[in-house]
mmCIF file of C-alpha atoms in Angstrom:
data_model
loop_
_atom_site.group_PDB
_atom_site.id
_atom_site.type_symbol
_atom_site.label_atom_id
_atom_site.label_comp_id
_atom_site.label_asym_id
_atom_site.label_seq_id
_atom_site.Cartn_x
_atom_site.Cartn_y
_atom_site.Cartn_z
ATOM 1 C CA MET A 1 3.037 0.214 -25.002
ATOM 2 C CA SER A 2 2.711 -1.052 -21.452
ATOM 3 C CA ARG A 3 1.344 1.035 -18.722
ATOM 4 C CA VAL A 4 3.883 2.125 -15.732
ATOM 5 C CA ALA A 5 3.007 1.453 -12.038
ATOM 6 C CA LEU A 6 4.983 2.164 -9.056
ATOM 7 C CA VAL A 7 4.384 0.457 -6.132
ATOM 8 C CA THR A 8 5.202 2.315 -2.683
ATOM 9 C CA GLY A 9 7.043 0.056 0.095
ATOM 10 C CA GLY A 10 7.424 -2.663 -3.124
ATOM 11 C CA THR A 11 10.433 -4.767 -2.336
ATOM 12 C CA ARG A 12 9.374 -6.579 0.701
ATOM 13 C CA GLY A 13 6.170 -8.865 2.135
ATOM 14 C CA ILE A 14 2.909 -7.357 0.071
ATOM 15 C CA GLY A 15 4.396 -4.686 -1.870
ATOM 16 C CA ALA A 16 6.651 -6.889 -3.664
ATOM 17 C CA ALA A 17 3.848 -9.710 -4.487
ATOM 18 C CA ILE A 18 1.785 -6.775 -5.628
ATOM 19 C CA ALA A 19 5.168 -5.548 -7.659
ATOM 20 C CA LEU A 20 5.306 -9.320 -9.253
ATOM 21 C CA ALA A 21 1.950 -9.557 -9.605
ATOM 22 C CA LEU A 22 1.933 -6.261 -11.466
ATOM 23 C CA ARG A 23 4.962 -7.510 -13.753
ATOM 24 C CA ASN A 24 3.194 -10.323 -14.693
ATOM 25 C CA ALA A 25 0.338 -8.809 -15.729
ATOM 26 C CA ASN A 26 2.636 -6.842 -18.514
ATOM 27 C CA TYR A 27 3.042 -3.988 -16.528
ATOM 28 C CA LYS A 28 6.348 -1.694 -16.587
ATOM 29 C CA VAL A 29 6.889 -1.726 -12.582
ATOM 30 C CA ALA A 30 9.031 0.108 -10.507
ATOM 31 C CA ALA A 31 9.495 -0.607 -6.731
ATOM 32 C CA SER A 32 10.011 1.950 -4.038
ATOM 33 C CA TYR A 33 12.097 1.410 -0.641
ATOM 34 C CA SER A 34 13.522 3.756 2.021
ATOM 35 C CA VAL A 35 15.876 1.564 4.553
ATOM 36 C CA ASN A 36 16.622 -1.969 3.803
ATOM 37 C CA ASP A 37 18.939 -1.660 0.738
ATOM 38 C CA GLU A 38 20.095 -5.655 1.140
ATOM 39 C CA ALA A 39 16.432 -6.620 0.550
ATOM 40 C CA ALA A 40 15.991 -4.222 -2.242
ATOM 41 C CA ASP A 41 19.080 -5.074 -3.736
ATOM 42 C CA ARG A 42 17.976 -9.152 -3.329
ATOM 43 C CA PHE A 43 14.435 -8.127 -4.853
ATOM 44 C CA LYS A 44 16.212 -6.657 -8.167
ATOM 45 C CA ALA A 45 18.166 -9.431 -8.756
ATOM 46 C CA GLU A 46 15.359 -11.789 -8.366
ATOM 47 C CA THR A 47 13.285 -9.952 -10.369
ATOM 48 C CA ASN A 48 14.661 -7.420 -12.385
ATOM 49 C CA ILE A 49 11.876 -5.262 -11.059
ATOM 50 C CA PRO A 50 13.780 -1.429 -10.987
ATOM 51 C CA VAL A 51 13.596 -0.171 -7.104
ATOM 52 C CA PHE A 52 14.219 3.693 -6.366
ATOM 53 C CA LYS A 53 15.248 4.248 -2.917
ATOM 54 C CA PHE A 54 13.121 7.593 -1.279
ATOM 55 C CA ASP A 55 11.462 8.715 2.006
ATOM 56 C CA VAL A 56 7.561 8.524 1.307
ATOM 57 C CA SER A 57 7.002 10.797 4.277
ATOM 58 C CA ASP A 58 8.870 13.488 3.021
ATOM 59 C CA ALA A 59 7.732 15.330 0.104
ATOM 60 C CA SER A 60 10.758 16.599 -1.334
ATOM 61 C CA SER A 61 12.349 12.951 -1.449
ATOM 62 C CA SER A 62 8.997 11.545 -2.905
ATOM 63 C CA MET A 63 9.132 14.160 -5.815
ATOM 64 C CA SER A 64 12.729 13.753 -6.625
ATOM 65 C CA GLY A 65 12.248 9.625 -6.632
ATOM 66 C CA ILE A 66 9.087 9.510 -8.372
ATOM 67 C CA SER A 67 10.563 12.125 -10.947
ATOM 68 C CA ALA A 68 13.419 9.118 -11.480
ATOM 69 C CA VAL A 69 10.625 6.584 -11.913
ATOM 70 C CA GLU A 70 9.354 8.368 -14.576
ATOM 71 C CA ALA A 71 12.523 9.403 -16.124
ATOM 72 C CA GLU A 72 13.395 5.628 -16.868
ATOM 73 C CA LEU A 73 10.008 3.794 -17.211
ATOM 74 C CA GLY A 74 7.518 6.938 -18.360
ATOM 75 C CA LEU A 75 4.842 8.762 -17.078
ATOM 76 C CA ILE A 76 3.316 6.657 -14.149
ATOM 77 C CA ASP A 77 -0.369 5.280 -14.802
ATOM 78 C CA ILE A 78 -0.333 3.384 -11.969
ATOM 79 C CA LEU A 79 0.379 4.194 -8.275
ATOM 80 C CA VAL A 80 -0.114 1.566 -5.423
ATOM 81 C CA ASN A 81 0.522 3.483 -1.996
ATOM 82 C CA ASN A 82 1.761 0.592 0.212
ATOM 83 C CA ALA A 83 4.432 2.036 1.734
ATOM 84 C CA GLY A 84 3.446 1.862 5.796
ATOM 85 C CA ILE A 85 4.768 1.442 9.443
ATOM 86 C CA THR A 86 4.284 0.628 13.018
ATOM 87 C CA CYS A 87 5.299 1.728 15.942
ATOM 88 C CA ASP A 88 2.712 0.796 18.576
ATOM 89 C CA GLY A 89 2.094 1.742 22.176
ATOM 90 C CA MET A 90 -0.708 2.242 24.388
ATOM 91 C CA PHE A 91 -1.815 5.743 23.519
ATOM 92 C CA HIS A 92 -1.209 7.050 27.394
ATOM 93 C CA LYS A 93 2.649 6.326 26.989
ATOM 94 C CA MET A 94 3.028 7.253 23.271
ATOM 95 C CA THR A 95 5.327 9.825 22.403
ATOM 96 C CA TYR A 96 4.793 12.514 19.726
ATOM 97 C CA GLU A 97 7.925 11.188 17.713
ATOM 98 C CA GLN A 98 5.890 7.961 17.686
ATOM 99 C CA TRP A 99 2.667 9.451 16.511
ATOM 100 C CA SER A 100 4.448 11.340 14.231
ATOM 101 C CA ALA A 101 6.457 8.891 12.224
ATOM 102 C CA VAL A 102 3.700 6.802 11.584
ATOM 103 C CA ILE A 103 1.638 9.446 10.436
ATOM 104 C CA ARG A 104 4.052 10.679 8.327
ATOM 105 C CA THR A 105 4.837 7.598 6.650
ATOM 106 C CA ASP A 106 1.152 5.968 6.629
ATOM 107 C CA LEU A 107 -0.853 9.241 5.491
ATOM 108 C CA ASP A 108 1.114 12.004 4.886
ATOM 109 C CA SER A 109 2.679 9.596 1.804
ATOM 110 C CA MET A 110 -0.757 9.977 0.434
ATOM 111 C CA PHE A 111 -0.296 13.378 -0.270
ATOM 112 C CA THR A 112 3.517 12.923 -1.045
ATOM 113 C CA CYS A 113 3.232 10.054 -3.735
ATOM 114 C CA THR A 114 -0.263 10.911 -5.066
ATOM 115 C CA ARG A 115 -0.074 14.733 -6.060
ATOM 116 C CA PRO A 116 2.937 14.157 -8.203
ATOM 117 C CA VAL A 117 1.144 11.862 -10.751
ATOM 118 C CA ILE A 118 -2.372 12.618 -10.126
ATOM 119 C CA GLU A 119 -2.327 16.166 -12.606
ATOM 120 C CA GLY A 120 -0.570 13.667 -15.382
ATOM 121 C CA MET A 121 -3.121 10.778 -14.635
ATOM 122 C CA ARG A 122 -6.359 13.416 -15.693
ATOM 123 C CA GLU A 123 -4.694 14.947 -18.451
ATOM 124 C CA ARG A 124 -4.068 11.459 -19.821
ATOM 125 C CA GLY A 125 -7.715 10.402 -19.210
ATOM 126 C CA PHE A 126 -6.741 7.618 -17.384
ATOM 127 C CA GLY A 127 -5.329 6.604 -13.872
ATOM 128 C CA ARG A 128 -5.313 3.819 -11.226
ATOM 129 C CA ILE A 129 -4.535 5.132 -7.660
ATOM 130 C CA ILE A 130 -4.340 1.621 -4.801
ATOM 131 C CA ILE A 131 -4.144 2.365 -1.160
ATOM 132 C CA ILE A 132 -3.389 -0.343 0.731
ATOM 133 C CA SER A 133 -4.837 -0.037 4.475
ATOM 134 C CA SER A 134 -5.755 -2.234 7.197
ATOM 135 C CA ILE A 135 -8.443 -4.209 8.698
ATOM 136 C CA ASN A 136 -7.383 -2.600 12.093
ATOM 137 C CA GLY A 137 -7.809 1.077 9.983
ATOM 138 C CA GLN A 138 -11.657 0.050 9.642
ATOM 139 C CA LYS A 139 -12.395 -1.547 13.438
ATOM 140 C CA GLY A 140 -9.447 -0.181 15.466
ATOM 141 C CA HIS A 141 -6.873 -2.258 17.461
ATOM 142 C CA VAL A 142 -5.428 -1.924 21.020
ATOM 143 C CA GLY A 143 -1.937 -0.663 20.976
ATOM 144 C CA GLN A 144 -1.821 0.967 17.551
ATOM 145 C CA VAL A 145 -4.122 4.407 17.455
ATOM 146 C CA ASN A 146 -1.406 6.045 15.561
ATOM 147 C CA TYR A 147 -1.669 3.083 12.897
ATOM 148 C CA CYS A 148 -5.253 2.976 13.206
ATOM 149 C CA ALA A 149 -5.633 6.752 12.752
ATOM 150 C CA ALA A 150 -3.414 6.699 9.696
ATOM 151 C CA LYS A 151 -5.301 3.852 8.299
ATOM 152 C CA ALA A 152 -8.220 4.932 8.493
ATOM 153 C CA GLY A 153 -7.588 8.314 7.195
ATOM 154 C CA VAL A 154 -6.329 6.872 3.914
ATOM 155 C CA ILE A 155 -9.795 5.448 3.263
ATOM 156 C CA GLY A 156 -11.482 9.061 3.759
ATOM 157 C CA PHE A 157 -8.792 10.486 1.332
ATOM 158 C CA ALA A 158 -9.620 7.243 -0.836
ATOM 159 C CA LYS A 159 -13.257 8.699 -1.111
ATOM 160 C CA ALA A 160 -12.665 12.346 -2.039
ATOM 161 C CA LEU A 161 -9.987 12.047 -4.230
ATOM 162 C CA ALA A 162 -12.277 9.123 -6.150
ATOM 163 C CA GLN A 163 -15.256 11.884 -6.458
ATOM 164 C CA GLU A 164 -12.753 14.386 -7.512
ATOM 165 C CA ASN A 165 -11.405 12.581 -10.613
ATOM 166 C CA ALA A 166 -14.107 10.255 -11.414
ATOM 167 C CA ASN A 167 -14.735 12.181 -14.459
ATOM 168 C CA LYS A 168 -11.296 12.116 -15.206
ATOM 169 C CA GLY A 169 -10.638 8.338 -15.893
ATOM 170 C CA VAL A 170 -9.305 7.927 -12.974
ATOM 171 C CA THR A 171 -10.050 5.712 -10.197
ATOM 172 C CA VAL A 172 -8.979 5.477 -6.591
ATOM 173 C CA ASN A 173 -9.536 2.446 -4.267
ATOM 174 C CA VAL A 174 -8.683 0.841 -1.264
ATOM 175 C CA ILE A 175 -7.740 -2.778 -0.124
ATOM 176 C CA ALA A 176 -8.071 -3.295 3.856
ATOM 177 C CA PRO A 177 -6.154 -6.328 4.264
ATOM 178 C CA GLY A 178 -6.371 -8.553 7.157
ATOM 179 C CA TYR A 179 -3.791 -10.613 8.785
ATOM 180 C CA ILE A 180 -1.391 -11.680 5.939
ATOM 181 C CA ALA A 181 1.217 -14.516 6.056
ATOM 182 C CA THR A 182 4.759 -12.329 5.768
ATOM 183 C CA ASP A 183 7.298 -12.352 7.843
ATOM 184 C CA MET A 184 6.119 -10.039 10.397
ATOM 185 C CA VAL A 185 3.184 -12.082 10.976
ATOM 186 C CA LYS A 186 4.948 -15.395 10.785
ATOM 187 C CA ALA A 187 7.292 -14.035 13.648
ATOM 188 C CA ILE A 188 4.675 -14.567 16.111
ATOM 189 C CA PRO A 189 4.884 -17.344 18.127
ATOM 190 C CA GLU A 190 3.114 -20.487 16.835
ATOM 191 C CA ASN A 191 1.421 -20.949 19.851
ATOM 192 C CA VAL A 192 -0.075 -17.589 19.669
ATOM 193 C CA LEU A 193 -1.474 -17.759 16.501
ATOM 194 C CA LYS A 194 -2.938 -20.846 17.026
ATOM 195 C CA SER A 195 -4.847 -19.675 20.189
ATOM 196 C CA LYS A 196 -5.541 -15.675 19.885
ATOM 197 C CA ILE A 197 -5.246 -15.016 16.082
ATOM 198 C CA LEU A 198 -6.402 -18.049 13.835
ATOM 199 C CA PRO A 199 -9.884 -17.939 16.054
ATOM 200 C CA LEU A 200 -10.830 -15.134 14.860
ATOM 201 C CA ILE A 201 -10.483 -15.708 11.252
ATOM 202 C CA PRO A 202 -13.345 -17.433 9.970
ATOM 203 C CA VAL A 203 -11.904 -19.038 7.491
ATOM 204 C CA GLY A 204 -9.564 -20.294 9.633
ATOM 205 C CA ARG A 205 -5.882 -19.252 8.349
ATOM 206 C CA LEU A 206 -3.872 -16.680 7.703
ATOM 207 C CA GLY A 207 -3.972 -14.812 4.160
ATOM 208 C CA GLU A 208 -1.366 -14.797 1.230
ATOM 209 C CA ALA A 209 0.221 -11.579 -0.048
ATOM 210 C CA GLU A 210 -0.218 -12.856 -3.530
ATOM 211 C CA GLU A 211 -3.896 -12.609 -2.610
ATOM 212 C CA ILE A 212 -3.746 -8.924 -1.948
ATOM 213 C CA ALA A 213 -1.786 -8.608 -5.282
ATOM 214 C CA ARG A 214 -3.816 -10.275 -7.238
ATOM 215 C CA SER A 215 -6.851 -8.073 -6.074
ATOM 216 C CA VAL A 216 -4.587 -4.960 -6.843
ATOM 217 C CA VAL A 217 -3.833 -6.326 -10.486
ATOM 218 C CA TYR A 218 -7.640 -6.049 -10.968
ATOM 219 C CA LEU A 219 -8.184 -2.709 -9.613
ATOM 220 C CA ALA A 220 -5.394 -1.440 -12.105
ATOM 221 C CA ALA A 221 -7.279 -2.958 -15.367
ATOM 222 C CA ASP A 222 -8.591 -0.554 -17.615
ATOM 223 C CA GLU A 223 -11.875 -2.962 -17.523
ATOM 224 C CA ALA A 224 -12.139 -1.979 -13.486
ATOM 225 C CA GLY A 225 -13.189 1.875 -14.592
ATOM 226 C CA PHE A 226 -16.592 1.624 -12.984
ATOM 227 C CA ILE A 227 -14.897 0.739 -9.206
ATOM 228 C CA THR A 228 -13.896 4.244 -7.660
ATOM 229 C CA GLY A 229 -14.331 5.119 -4.007
ATOM 230 C CA SER A 230 -14.718 1.359 -2.264
ATOM 231 C CA THR A 231 -12.732 -0.085 -0.019
ATOM 232 C CA LEU A 232 -12.023 -4.001 -0.372
ATOM 233 C CA SER A 233 -11.580 -6.031 2.760
ATOM 234 C CA ILE A 234 -9.379 -9.002 2.143
ATOM 235 C CA ASN A 235 -9.736 -10.322 6.068
ATOM 236 C CA GLY A 236 -10.906 -14.238 5.468
ATOM 237 C CA GLY A 237 -14.454 -12.939 7.202
ATOM 238 C CA GLN A 238 -13.106 -11.393 10.398
ATOM 239 C CA PHE A 239 -14.290 -8.112 9.752
ATOM 240 C CA MET A 240 -17.477 -7.216 8.031
ATOM 241 C CA SER A 241 -18.861 -3.834 7.660
#
């Protein structure tokens, strides 16, 4: 029987690549989203992966959404906490609303999405929790204090949760991507990409969403049971720690 995987923020960009890669690796996959119905419908039509609409920043919405996933596909064995937003601005001009929106979606979602599945994983003696952080959670970035705080926070979350669940067959790991060729990054003017971003990346190119997805498939596997509490940096050598 195939294991069940949920990818939050799984209908676009990196999340969509992860959902597709897990499906191709013979997992039963669900993808969640919160806003863009058109993109979600298109993703479902193209992949036949079921989609579920809920707000990861809200505990009640997440609980209901995850219950719906499990009712349709079965108990969740692999959770990919990928959903995230940005709301950039210099901190001395940042509003509480800008701060709170990012913290709730990017950090609080670690609780709202993981808490409903962790007990079942422990009871069954198997679970994979994989969190998508960011290079900017490791090194910081001007104009992203809220985002960097959240993405650094998920690394601490993973380290603690990994220790709590290591003897229950549940692993918790983080992937920290650098600049990936998603629609958001490709929308950056070409001259800015070539003059200010690519020179910072030793391999000389943007990453591909599929490169992140392949790493998720590896960490999700039964054979990856000795890897927990780790942060895998996939950034072309831009930041090494």
